């Protein structure tokens, strides 16, 4: 019997990816079906369904699931679910589909068939309602709102099977862990309580400090990075991975940190996204998720502690993966060490704070980066990347 936290929803993991031995035949069959185009966010959701990260979902949501997840953070059967997972199509495409029909899901950018869906429902949604609840704003310049507002007019719900994982397994190799695999790895190491640390950036000393606080109170830390589409200017995943690995190899005991990545695309839904990040990590076998300041936020849409507070509003048993709420971390020259906003009594003028813009500037111009800010092994890798950009 596993000592790890059970998958979400009370059952076992529900990966929807067809076994590799049967995939060729299933793909040939799907190629003969009507192909419908899906966006990069929907592709990412299909991969998440495929690997079992969205357990217990069996496909893209129908109307009742959509509505319950938006307004009550529940599936129709009462299981906790904080963000709707939907597929949208232009009306003319939706009109050409019959309920009961099987269709192939094709990446709108490449045309590759990635999955198959049985149409159970066609429905329209109140987008304002979705955005108001999920993003707490209907401001069309919010990147998550913008995607919902520009999606197809009709939602299609129904069970899916995934027929591909795209380029992820080949591109990221050992970094690409499915929930079954992360669970097996935790068991192999004898870990029971595991903290997930979500990142889409290289890790500087403040992130290292966060991860270490989490590792102190659990058996190990699962440094889990976003491999889905990023914002412009973000550091590519290959570079990030090497920088994070340099930090792990030089500053963490062996057997205390694992680095992995998953194919999610950020929605920037702040508090609601923190909740789904925890739900997903429960499926990966993590008992805790590090929730820092402004988790999954963007701009100034969310107050710094909103993503921590929302966990307190959940009902008993909604989510077994618990937040490790940690305040902002930094180097304090008065404390003479790493510190957090919760315990350091000193004026912020004694704290080292380096903006993202300033970091890029220091790295690309070859300026010295304070050792209190970033580890030299990490700096070397980032500097090499920025240098390659400058000469490209
Ligand atoms: Zn201090």
mmCIF file of C-alpha atoms and ligand atoms in Angstrom:
data_model
loop_
_atom_site.group_PDB
_atom_site.id
_atom_site.type_symbol
_atom_site.label_atom_id
_atom_site.label_comp_id
_atom_site.label_asym_id
_atom_site.label_seq_id
_atom_site.Cartn_x
_atom_site.Cartn_y
_atom_site.Cartn_z
ATOM 1 C CA UNK A 1 0.000 0.000 0.000
ATOM 2 C CA UNK A 2 1.469 3.342 -1.039
ATOM 3 C CA UNK A 3 2.181 5.876 1.691
ATOM 4 C CA UNK A 4 1.907 8.702 -0.827
ATOM 5 C CA UNK A 5 -1.141 10.935 -1.038
ATOM 6 C CA UNK A 6 -3.794 9.185 -3.216
ATOM 7 C CA UNK A 7 -4.754 10.580 -6.626
ATOM 8 C CA UNK A 8 -7.475 13.242 -6.709
ATOM 9 C CA UNK A 9 -11.122 12.151 -6.751
ATOM 10 C CA UNK A 10 -10.938 8.998 -4.645
ATOM 11 C CA UNK A 11 -10.021 6.493 -7.366
ATOM 12 C CA UNK A 12 -6.827 5.514 -9.139
ATOM 13 C CA UNK A 13 -4.906 7.575 -11.693
ATOM 14 C CA UNK A 14 -6.805 7.954 -14.929
ATOM 15 C CA UNK A 15 -4.314 8.467 -17.780
ATOM 16 C CA UNK A 16 -6.164 8.725 -21.088
ATOM 17 C CA UNK A 17 -3.167 8.047 -23.300
ATOM 18 C CA UNK A 18 -3.523 4.931 -25.447
ATOM 19 C CA UNK A 19 -0.805 2.355 -24.669
ATOM 20 C CA UNK A 20 2.161 2.613 -26.991
ATOM 21 C CA UNK A 21 1.566 -0.900 -28.425
ATOM 22 C CA UNK A 22 -1.910 0.105 -29.629
ATOM 23 C CA UNK A 23 -1.138 3.679 -30.632
ATOM 24 C CA UNK A 24 -0.257 3.128 -34.289
ATOM 25 C CA UNK A 25 -3.537 1.383 -35.034
ATOM 26 C CA UNK A 26 -5.553 3.934 -33.008
ATOM 27 C CA UNK A 27 -3.858 6.808 -34.851
ATOM 28 C CA UNK A 28 -4.591 5.277 -38.259
ATOM 29 C CA UNK A 29 -8.216 4.948 -37.215
ATOM 30 C CA UNK A 30 -8.367 8.556 -35.980
ATOM 31 C CA UNK A 31 -6.793 9.827 -39.217
ATOM 32 C CA UNK A 32 -9.955 8.701 -41.024
ATOM 33 C CA UNK A 33 -12.222 10.808 -38.783
ATOM 34 C CA UNK A 34 -13.177 14.440 -39.228
ATOM 35 C CA UNK A 35 -10.280 16.537 -37.912
ATOM 36 C CA UNK A 36 -11.046 19.449 -35.657
ATOM 37 C CA UNK A 37 -8.398 22.053 -34.831
ATOM 38 C CA UNK A 38 -7.449 22.635 -31.195
ATOM 39 C CA UNK A 39 -5.503 25.576 -29.742
ATOM 40 C CA UNK A 40 -2.200 25.342 -27.874
ATOM 41 C CA UNK A 41 -4.002 25.582 -24.518
ATOM 42 C CA UNK A 42 -6.304 22.723 -25.538
ATOM 43 C CA UNK A 43 -3.333 20.687 -26.765
ATOM 44 C CA UNK A 44 -1.698 21.211 -23.395
ATOM 45 C CA UNK A 45 -4.915 20.126 -21.633
ATOM 46 C CA UNK A 46 -5.107 17.031 -23.836
ATOM 47 C CA UNK A 47 -1.539 16.071 -22.861
ATOM 48 C CA UNK A 48 -2.377 16.675 -19.201
ATOM 49 C CA UNK A 49 -5.427 14.384 -19.567
ATOM 50 C CA UNK A 50 -3.259 11.876 -21.416
ATOM 51 C CA UNK A 51 -0.676 11.567 -18.631
ATOM 52 C CA UNK A 52 -3.309 11.376 -15.873
ATOM 53 C CA UNK A 53 -2.415 14.765 -14.389
ATOM 54 C CA UNK A 54 -6.104 15.781 -14.591
ATOM 55 C CA UNK A 55 -7.396 12.634 -12.845
ATOM 56 C CA UNK A 56 -10.347 11.963 -12.481
ATOM 57 C CA UNK A 57 -11.458 13.869 -15.624
ATOM 58 C CA UNK A 58 -12.345 11.641 -18.582
ATOM 59 C CA UNK A 59 -12.352 14.352 -21.224
ATOM 60 C CA UNK A 60 -13.360 17.915 -22.013
ATOM 61 C CA UNK A 61 -16.187 19.203 -19.820
ATOM 62 C CA UNK A 62 -19.867 19.361 -20.685
ATOM 63 C CA UNK A 63 -22.096 22.273 -19.638
ATOM 64 C CA UNK A 64 -22.911 21.082 -16.106
ATOM 65 C CA UNK A 65 -19.242 20.415 -15.338
ATOM 66 C CA UNK A 66 -18.240 23.734 -16.841
ATOM 67 C CA UNK A 67 -20.780 25.648 -14.777
ATOM 68 C CA UNK A 68 -20.148 23.825 -11.501
ATOM 69 C CA UNK A 69 -16.382 24.211 -11.823
ATOM 70 C CA UNK A 70 -16.722 27.916 -12.602
ATOM 71 C CA UNK A 71 -19.200 28.888 -9.889
ATOM 72 C CA UNK A 72 -18.634 26.275 -7.154
ATOM 73 C CA UNK A 73 -15.183 24.828 -7.916
ATOM 74 C CA UNK A 74 -16.768 21.381 -8.228
ATOM 75 C CA UNK A 75 -17.481 18.760 -10.822
ATOM 76 C CA UNK A 76 -21.133 17.782 -11.236
ATOM 77 C CA UNK A 77 -20.504 14.849 -8.828
ATOM 78 C CA UNK A 78 -19.193 17.185 -6.124
ATOM 79 C CA UNK A 79 -15.479 16.453 -6.568
ATOM 80 C CA UNK A 80 -13.343 19.590 -6.187
ATOM 81 C CA UNK A 81 -12.278 21.183 -9.506
ATOM 82 C CA UNK A 82 -11.317 24.883 -9.626
ATOM 83 C CA UNK A 83 -10.764 25.679 -13.335
ATOM 84 C CA UNK A 84 -12.893 24.533 -16.290
ATOM 85 C CA UNK A 85 -11.162 22.296 -18.842
ATOM 86 C CA UNK A 86 -12.993 22.939 -22.090
ATOM 87 C CA UNK A 87 -12.635 22.695 -25.842
ATOM 88 C CA UNK A 88 -14.097 25.401 -28.078
ATOM 89 C CA UNK A 89 -14.795 25.522 -31.779
ATOM 90 C CA UNK A 90 -15.970 28.072 -34.311
ATOM 91 C CA UNK A 91 -19.717 27.790 -34.784
ATOM 92 C CA UNK A 92 -19.525 26.522 -38.369
ATOM 93 C CA UNK A 93 -17.249 23.647 -37.338
ATOM 94 C CA UNK A 94 -19.390 22.818 -34.310
ATOM 95 C CA UNK A 95 -22.521 22.839 -36.500
ATOM 96 C CA UNK A 96 -20.989 20.216 -38.768
ATOM 97 C CA UNK A 97 -20.604 17.765 -35.863
ATOM 98 C CA UNK A 98 -23.331 15.421 -34.650
ATOM 99 C CA UNK A 99 -23.758 14.426 -31.017
ATOM 100 C CA UNK A 100 -22.352 10.899 -30.750
ATOM 101 C CA UNK A 101 -19.830 11.487 -33.538
ATOM 102 C CA UNK A 102 -16.171 10.570 -33.009
ATOM 103 C CA UNK A 103 -13.720 13.239 -34.143
ATOM 104 C CA UNK A 104 -9.949 13.518 -34.345
ATOM 105 C CA UNK A 105 -8.322 16.333 -32.347
ATOM 106 C CA UNK A 106 -5.610 17.984 -34.414
ATOM 107 C CA UNK A 107 -3.077 20.602 -33.319
ATOM 108 C CA UNK A 108 -4.233 23.815 -35.042
ATOM 109 C CA UNK A 109 -0.595 24.865 -35.613
ATOM 110 C CA UNK A 110 0.854 21.634 -37.031
ATOM 111 C CA UNK A 111 -2.207 19.655 -38.158
ATOM 112 C CA UNK A 112 -0.940 16.595 -36.227
ATOM 113 C CA UNK A 113 -3.651 14.328 -34.874
ATOM 114 C CA UNK A 114 -3.123 14.097 -31.111
ATOM 115 C CA UNK A 115 -6.310 12.566 -29.800
ATOM 116 C CA UNK A 116 -9.872 11.556 -30.327
ATOM 117 C CA UNK A 117 -13.109 12.782 -28.783
ATOM 118 C CA UNK A 118 -16.664 11.479 -28.751
ATOM 119 C CA UNK A 119 -19.023 14.452 -28.984
ATOM 120 C CA UNK A 120 -21.489 14.246 -26.108
ATOM 121 C CA UNK A 121 -22.543 17.877 -25.930
ATOM 122 C CA UNK A 122 -22.414 21.160 -27.799
ATOM 123 C CA UNK A 123 -23.086 24.265 -25.737
ATOM 124 C CA UNK A 124 -22.382 27.948 -25.432
ATOM 125 C CA UNK A 125 -21.088 29.599 -22.289
ATOM 126 C CA UNK A 126 -21.301 32.924 -20.508
ATOM 127 C CA UNK A 127 -17.679 33.992 -20.885
ATOM 128 C CA UNK A 128 -18.030 36.933 -18.528
ATOM 129 C CA UNK A 129 -19.223 34.564 -15.826
ATOM 130 C CA UNK A 130 -16.238 32.264 -16.409
ATOM 131 C CA UNK A 131 -13.732 35.118 -16.326
ATOM 132 C CA UNK A 132 -15.304 36.824 -13.313
ATOM 133 C CA UNK A 133 -15.024 33.649 -11.253
ATOM 134 C CA UNK A 134 -11.818 32.129 -12.570
ATOM 135 C CA UNK A 135 -9.728 35.264 -13.181
ATOM 136 C CA UNK A 136 -11.597 37.667 -10.878
ATOM 137 C CA UNK A 137 -11.623 40.126 -13.775
ATOM 138 C CA UNK A 138 -13.067 40.546 -17.252
ATOM 139 C CA UNK A 139 -10.290 42.919 -18.290
ATOM 140 C CA UNK A 140 -9.536 41.848 -21.884
ATOM 141 C CA UNK A 141 -5.828 42.640 -21.456
ATOM 142 C CA UNK A 142 -5.432 39.927 -18.795
ATOM 143 C CA UNK A 143 -3.720 37.093 -20.747
ATOM 144 C CA UNK A 144 -6.081 34.400 -19.422
ATOM 145 C CA UNK A 145 -9.212 36.469 -20.045
ATOM 146 C CA UNK A 146 -7.967 37.302 -23.504
ATOM 147 C CA UNK A 147 -7.761 33.594 -24.389
ATOM 148 C CA UNK A 148 -11.253 32.835 -23.100
ATOM 149 C CA UNK A 149 -12.710 35.857 -24.922
ATOM 150 C CA UNK A 150 -11.061 34.882 -28.207
ATOM 151 C CA UNK A 151 -11.871 31.165 -28.085
ATOM 152 C CA UNK A 152 -14.447 29.541 -30.402
ATOM 153 C CA UNK A 153 -18.106 30.286 -29.852
ATOM 154 C CA UNK A 154 -19.273 26.742 -29.098
ATOM 155 C CA UNK A 155 -17.879 24.337 -26.515
ATOM 156 C CA UNK A 156 -17.713 20.628 -27.244
ATOM 157 C CA UNK A 157 -17.813 18.193 -24.343
ATOM 158 C CA UNK A 158 -17.083 14.495 -24.300
ATOM 159 C CA UNK A 159 -14.645 11.733 -23.367
ATOM 160 C CA UNK A 160 -11.255 11.728 -25.040
ATOM 161 C CA UNK A 161 -8.375 9.419 -25.654
ATOM 162 C CA UNK A 162 -4.900 10.859 -26.189
ATOM 163 C CA UNK A 163 -2.901 9.394 -29.051
ATOM 164 C CA UNK A 164 0.292 11.371 -28.670
ATOM 165 C CA UNK A 165 2.377 13.320 -26.193
ATOM 166 C CA UNK A 166 3.741 15.558 -28.908
ATOM 167 C CA UNK A 167 7.419 16.361 -28.778
ATOM 168 C CA UNK A 168 7.667 16.277 -24.971
ATOM 169 C CA UNK A 169 9.080 12.779 -24.312
ATOM 170 C CA UNK A 170 11.732 13.082 -27.038
ATOM 171 C CA UNK A 171 12.596 16.704 -26.330
ATOM 172 C CA UNK A 172 12.759 16.528 -22.530
ATOM 173 C CA UNK A 173 13.632 12.842 -22.009
ATOM 174 C CA UNK A 174 14.077 12.033 -18.290
ATOM 175 C CA UNK A 175 12.743 15.447 -17.284
ATOM 176 C CA UNK A 176 9.322 14.499 -18.622
ATOM 177 C CA UNK A 177 7.769 12.481 -15.783
ATOM 178 C CA UNK A 178 4.189 11.240 -15.837
ATOM 179 C CA UNK A 179 2.292 10.980 -12.505
ATOM 180 C CA UNK A 180 2.756 7.187 -12.425
ATOM 181 C CA UNK A 181 6.501 7.696 -12.848
ATOM 182 C CA UNK A 182 6.927 10.449 -10.263
ATOM 183 C CA UNK A 183 5.011 8.285 -7.781
ATOM 184 C CA UNK A 184 7.259 5.310 -8.543
ATOM 185 C CA UNK A 185 10.345 7.490 -8.099
ATOM 186 C CA UNK A 186 9.109 8.864 -4.748
ATOM 187 C CA UNK A 187 8.426 5.298 -3.559
ATOM 188 C CA UNK A 188 11.851 4.157 -4.708
ATOM 189 C CA UNK A 189 13.428 6.893 -2.602
ATOM 190 C CA UNK A 190 11.202 6.063 0.351
ATOM 191 C CA UNK A 191 9.529 9.485 0.312
ATOM 192 C CA UNK A 192 6.067 9.793 1.824
ATOM 193 C CA UNK A 193 5.580 13.544 2.180
ATOM 194 C CA UNK A 194 6.689 15.389 -0.923
ATOM 195 C CA UNK A 195 6.550 19.135 -1.557
ATOM 196 C CA UNK A 196 6.106 20.364 -5.112
ATOM 197 C CA UNK A 197 7.753 23.594 -6.154
ATOM 198 C CA UNK A 198 6.262 25.095 -9.296
ATOM 199 C CA UNK A 199 8.564 27.180 -11.436
ATOM 200 C CA UNK A 200 8.753 28.692 -14.862
ATOM 201 C CA UNK A 201 12.004 30.552 -14.188
ATOM 202 C CA UNK A 202 15.593 29.664 -13.391
ATOM 203 C CA UNK A 203 16.069 29.455 -9.643
ATOM 204 C CA UNK A 204 18.027 32.140 -7.850
ATOM 205 C CA UNK A 205 18.829 32.087 -4.159
ATOM 206 C CA UNK A 206 15.386 33.287 -3.085
ATOM 207 C CA UNK A 207 13.798 30.305 -4.900
ATOM 208 C CA UNK A 208 16.465 27.984 -3.519
ATOM 209 C CA UNK A 209 15.593 29.208 -0.037
ATOM 210 C CA UNK A 210 11.862 28.565 -0.612
ATOM 211 C CA UNK A 211 12.598 25.061 -1.864
ATOM 212 C CA UNK A 212 14.846 24.341 1.101
ATOM 213 C CA UNK A 213 12.279 25.531 3.643
ATOM 214 C CA UNK A 214 9.858 23.050 2.015
ATOM 215 C CA UNK A 215 12.463 20.260 1.993
ATOM 216 C CA UNK A 216 13.121 20.785 5.707
ATOM 217 C CA UNK A 217 9.563 19.817 6.632
ATOM 218 C CA UNK A 218 8.967 17.013 4.093
ATOM 219 C CA UNK A 219 10.933 14.023 2.767
ATOM 220 C CA UNK A 220 11.920 15.719 -0.463
ATOM 221 C CA UNK A 221 11.228 18.469 -2.932
ATOM 222 C CA UNK A 222 9.813 17.978 -6.422
ATOM 223 C CA UNK A 223 10.993 20.931 -8.513
ATOM 224 C CA UNK A 224 8.402 20.905 -11.212
ATOM 225 C CA UNK A 225 8.690 23.218 -14.149
ATOM 226 C CA UNK A 226 6.229 24.430 -16.723
ATOM 227 C CA UNK A 227 7.146 23.098 -20.159
ATOM 228 C CA UNK A 228 4.089 24.444 -22.001
ATOM 229 C CA UNK A 229 4.055 27.660 -23.979
ATOM 230 C CA UNK A 230 5.608 30.595 -22.150
ATOM 231 C CA UNK A 231 5.475 34.342 -22.432
ATOM 232 C CA UNK A 232 7.825 36.180 -24.720
ATOM 233 C CA UNK A 233 11.187 36.905 -23.111
ATOM 234 C CA UNK A 234 11.007 33.835 -20.832
ATOM 235 C CA UNK A 235 14.144 31.723 -20.653
ATOM 236 C CA UNK A 236 13.792 28.539 -22.763
ATOM 237 C CA UNK A 237 13.169 25.315 -20.858
ATOM 238 C CA UNK A 238 16.474 23.666 -21.859
ATOM 239 C CA UNK A 239 18.471 26.554 -20.389
ATOM 240 C CA UNK A 240 16.305 26.759 -17.292
ATOM 241 C CA UNK A 241 16.677 23.036 -16.704
ATOM 242 C CA UNK A 242 20.462 23.202 -16.823
ATOM 243 C CA UNK A 243 20.511 26.217 -14.495
ATOM 244 C CA UNK A 244 18.219 24.504 -11.991
ATOM 245 C CA UNK A 245 20.240 21.291 -12.183
ATOM 246 C CA UNK A 246 23.440 23.234 -11.455
ATOM 247 C CA UNK A 247 21.776 24.594 -8.327
ATOM 248 C CA UNK A 248 20.572 21.128 -7.234
ATOM 249 C CA UNK A 249 23.943 19.479 -7.890
ATOM 250 C CA UNK A 250 25.916 22.077 -5.977
ATOM 251 C CA UNK A 251 23.602 23.168 -3.178
ATOM 252 C CA UNK A 252 21.271 20.270 -2.328
ATOM 253 C CA UNK A 253 22.107 16.948 -0.687
ATOM 254 C CA UNK A 254 21.705 14.028 -3.076
ATOM 255 C CA UNK A 255 18.298 12.370 -2.669
ATOM 256 C CA UNK A 256 16.496 15.502 -1.464
ATOM 257 C CA UNK A 257 15.470 17.184 -4.744
ATOM 258 C CA UNK A 258 14.078 15.903 -8.033
ATOM 259 C CA UNK A 259 13.670 18.088 -11.076
ATOM 260 C CA UNK A 260 10.892 17.330 -13.563
ATOM 261 C CA UNK A 261 8.655 19.119 -16.020
ATOM 262 C CA UNK A 262 5.077 18.898 -17.226
ATOM 263 C CA UNK A 263 3.182 20.147 -20.282
ATOM 264 C CA UNK A 264 0.854 22.686 -18.672
ATOM 265 C CA UNK A 265 0.250 26.078 -20.237
ATOM 266 C CA UNK A 266 -0.136 28.900 -17.736
ATOM 267 C CA UNK A 267 -3.563 30.505 -17.451
ATOM 268 C CA UNK A 268 -2.346 33.216 -15.036
ATOM 269 C CA UNK A 269 -5.464 32.716 -12.910
ATOM 270 C CA UNK A 270 -3.617 33.456 -9.654
ATOM 271 C CA UNK A 271 -5.548 31.945 -6.716
ATOM 272 C CA UNK A 272 -7.662 29.522 -8.781
ATOM 273 C CA UNK A 273 -4.544 28.408 -10.610
ATOM 274 C CA UNK A 274 -2.738 27.784 -7.319
ATOM 275 C CA UNK A 275 -5.593 25.419 -6.467
ATOM 276 C CA UNK A 276 -5.371 23.469 -9.706
ATOM 277 C CA UNK A 277 -1.578 23.371 -9.380
ATOM 278 C CA UNK A 278 -2.084 21.667 -6.006
ATOM 279 C CA UNK A 279 -4.698 19.272 -7.418
ATOM 280 C CA UNK A 280 -2.345 18.308 -10.253
ATOM 281 C CA UNK A 281 0.540 17.801 -7.799
ATOM 282 C CA UNK A 282 -1.646 15.517 -5.725
ATOM 283 C CA UNK A 283 -1.930 13.333 -8.825
ATOM 284 C CA UNK A 284 1.857 13.393 -9.155
ATOM 285 C CA UNK A 285 2.052 12.091 -5.567
ATOM 286 C CA UNK A 286 2.882 15.320 -3.735
ATOM 287 C CA UNK A 287 1.425 15.969 -0.298
ATOM 288 C CA UNK A 288 2.281 19.681 -0.424
ATOM 289 C CA UNK A 289 2.646 22.568 -2.838
ATOM 290 C CA UNK A 290 4.840 25.564 -2.087
ATOM 291 C CA UNK A 291 2.618 28.623 -2.457
ATOM 292 C CA UNK A 292 4.609 31.819 -2.288
ATOM 293 C CA UNK A 293 3.536 35.375 -2.915
ATOM 294 C CA UNK A 294 1.383 36.000 -5.995
ATOM 295 C CA UNK A 295 1.452 32.370 -7.159
ATOM 296 C CA UNK A 296 0.532 32.143 -10.876
ATOM 297 C CA UNK A 297 -0.387 35.800 -10.897
ATOM 298 C CA UNK A 298 0.194 38.346 -13.601
ATOM 299 C CA UNK A 299 0.350 42.131 -13.466
ATOM 300 C CA UNK A 300 -1.380 43.409 -10.331
ATOM 301 C CA UNK A 301 -4.655 41.517 -10.656
ATOM 302 C CA UNK A 302 -4.208 39.586 -7.417
ATOM 303 C CA UNK A 303 -3.175 40.677 -3.952
ATOM 304 C CA UNK A 304 0.099 39.053 -2.811
ATOM 305 C CA UNK A 305 -1.571 36.623 -0.407
ATOM 306 C CA UNK A 306 -4.747 35.806 -2.409
ATOM 307 C CA UNK A 307 -3.301 32.514 -3.671
ATOM 308 C CA UNK A 308 -2.487 31.412 -0.112
ATOM 309 C CA UNK A 309 -5.826 32.519 1.364
ATOM 310 C CA UNK A 310 -8.027 30.708 -1.150
ATOM 311 C CA UNK A 311 -6.932 27.351 0.312
ATOM 312 C CA UNK A 312 -8.643 28.334 3.582
ATOM 313 C CA UNK A 313 -11.985 28.723 1.787
ATOM 314 C CA UNK A 314 -12.130 25.072 0.650
ATOM 315 C CA UNK A 315 -14.380 22.543 2.289
ATOM 316 C CA UNK A 316 -13.006 19.628 4.322
ATOM 317 C CA UNK A 317 -11.529 16.931 2.100
ATOM 318 C CA UNK A 318 -11.711 18.996 -1.114
ATOM 319 C CA UNK A 319 -7.999 18.679 -1.715
ATOM 320 C CA UNK A 320 -5.462 16.405 -0.030
ATOM 321 C CA UNK A 321 -2.395 18.263 -1.336
ATOM 322 C CA UNK A 322 -1.862 21.065 1.183
ATOM 323 C CA UNK A 323 -0.268 24.461 0.624
ATOM 324 C CA UNK A 324 3.056 25.306 2.251
ATOM 325 C CA UNK A 325 2.451 29.014 2.589
ATOM 326 C CA UNK A 326 5.765 30.798 2.538
ATOM 327 C CA UNK A 327 6.255 34.541 2.507
ATOM 328 C CA UNK A 328 8.542 36.378 0.113
ATOM 329 C CA UNK A 329 12.214 35.321 0.440
ATOM 330 C CA UNK A 330 15.326 37.461 -0.058
ATOM 331 C CA UNK A 331 18.858 38.079 1.158
ATOM 332 C CA UNK A 332 18.908 40.538 4.069
ATOM 333 C CA UNK A 333 22.170 42.372 4.737
ATOM 334 C CA UNK A 334 21.153 43.066 8.338
ATOM 335 C CA UNK A 335 20.206 39.442 9.049
ATOM 336 C CA UNK A 336 23.342 38.564 7.120
ATOM 337 C CA UNK A 337 21.606 35.678 5.416
ATOM 338 C CA UNK A 338 18.541 34.497 3.527
ATOM 339 C CA UNK A 339 15.352 35.654 5.188
ATOM 340 C CA UNK A 340 11.608 35.889 4.666
ATOM 341 C CA UNK A 341 9.039 38.633 4.940
ATOM 342 C CA UNK A 342 7.476 36.735 7.821
ATOM 343 C CA UNK A 343 10.459 36.784 10.169
ATOM 344 C CA UNK A 344 12.961 39.429 9.070
ATOM 345 C CA UNK A 345 12.343 42.644 11.069
ATOM 346 C CA UNK A 346 14.519 44.903 8.925
ATOM 347 C CA UNK A 347 13.567 47.711 6.618
ATOM 348 C CA UNK A 348 13.276 46.619 2.955
ATOM 349 C CA UNK A 349 16.207 48.913 2.113
ATOM 350 C CA UNK A 350 18.431 46.214 3.673
ATOM 351 C CA UNK A 351 16.966 43.506 1.419
ATOM 352 C CA UNK A 352 18.542 42.554 -1.846
ATOM 353 C CA UNK A 353 15.945 42.864 -4.554
ATOM 354 C CA UNK A 354 16.701 42.518 -8.245
ATOM 355 C CA UNK A 355 13.953 42.960 -10.812
ATOM 356 C CA UNK A 356 13.618 40.658 -13.800
ATOM 357 C CA UNK A 357 14.633 43.472 -16.128
ATOM 358 C CA UNK A 358 17.696 44.286 -14.051
ATOM 359 C CA UNK A 359 18.703 40.582 -13.985
ATOM 360 C CA UNK A 360 18.592 40.366 -17.760
ATOM 361 C CA UNK A 361 20.637 43.533 -17.989
ATOM 362 C CA UNK A 362 23.334 42.266 -15.603
ATOM 363 C CA UNK A 363 23.541 38.904 -17.334
ATOM 364 C CA UNK A 364 23.569 40.130 -20.896
ATOM 365 C CA UNK A 365 26.008 42.987 -20.251
ATOM 366 C CA UNK A 366 28.409 40.770 -18.310
ATOM 367 C CA UNK A 367 28.039 42.813 -15.114
ATOM 368 C CA UNK A 368 28.758 41.148 -11.790
ATOM 369 C CA UNK A 369 25.774 39.421 -10.245
ATOM 370 C CA UNK A 370 25.822 39.593 -6.420
ATOM 371 C CA UNK A 371 26.599 36.199 -4.854
ATOM 372 C CA UNK A 372 23.738 36.928 -2.451
ATOM 373 C CA UNK A 373 21.364 36.968 -5.404
ATOM 374 C CA UNK A 374 22.368 33.986 -7.517
ATOM 375 C CA UNK A 375 24.789 31.063 -7.403
ATOM 376 C CA UNK A 376 27.823 31.415 -9.680
ATOM 377 C CA UNK A 377 27.115 28.055 -11.361
ATOM 378 C CA UNK A 378 23.629 29.302 -12.250
ATOM 379 C CA UNK A 379 24.891 32.695 -13.386
ATOM 380 C CA UNK A 380 27.442 31.064 -15.723
ATOM 381 C CA UNK A 381 24.710 29.145 -17.560
ATOM 382 C CA UNK A 382 22.397 32.138 -17.875
ATOM 383 C CA UNK A 383 25.229 34.392 -19.018
ATOM 384 C CA UNK A 384 26.145 31.951 -21.766
ATOM 385 C CA UNK A 385 22.513 31.955 -22.927
ATOM 386 C CA UNK A 386 22.250 35.755 -23.020
ATOM 387 C CA UNK A 387 25.582 35.963 -24.808
ATOM 388 C CA UNK A 388 24.292 33.555 -27.467
ATOM 389 C CA UNK A 389 21.246 35.809 -27.931
ATOM 390 C CA UNK A 390 23.431 38.869 -28.394
ATOM 391 C CA UNK A 391 25.564 37.211 -31.081
ATOM 392 C CA UNK A 392 22.675 35.458 -32.856
HETATM 393 ZN ZN1 LIG B 1 16.704 41.042 8.085
#
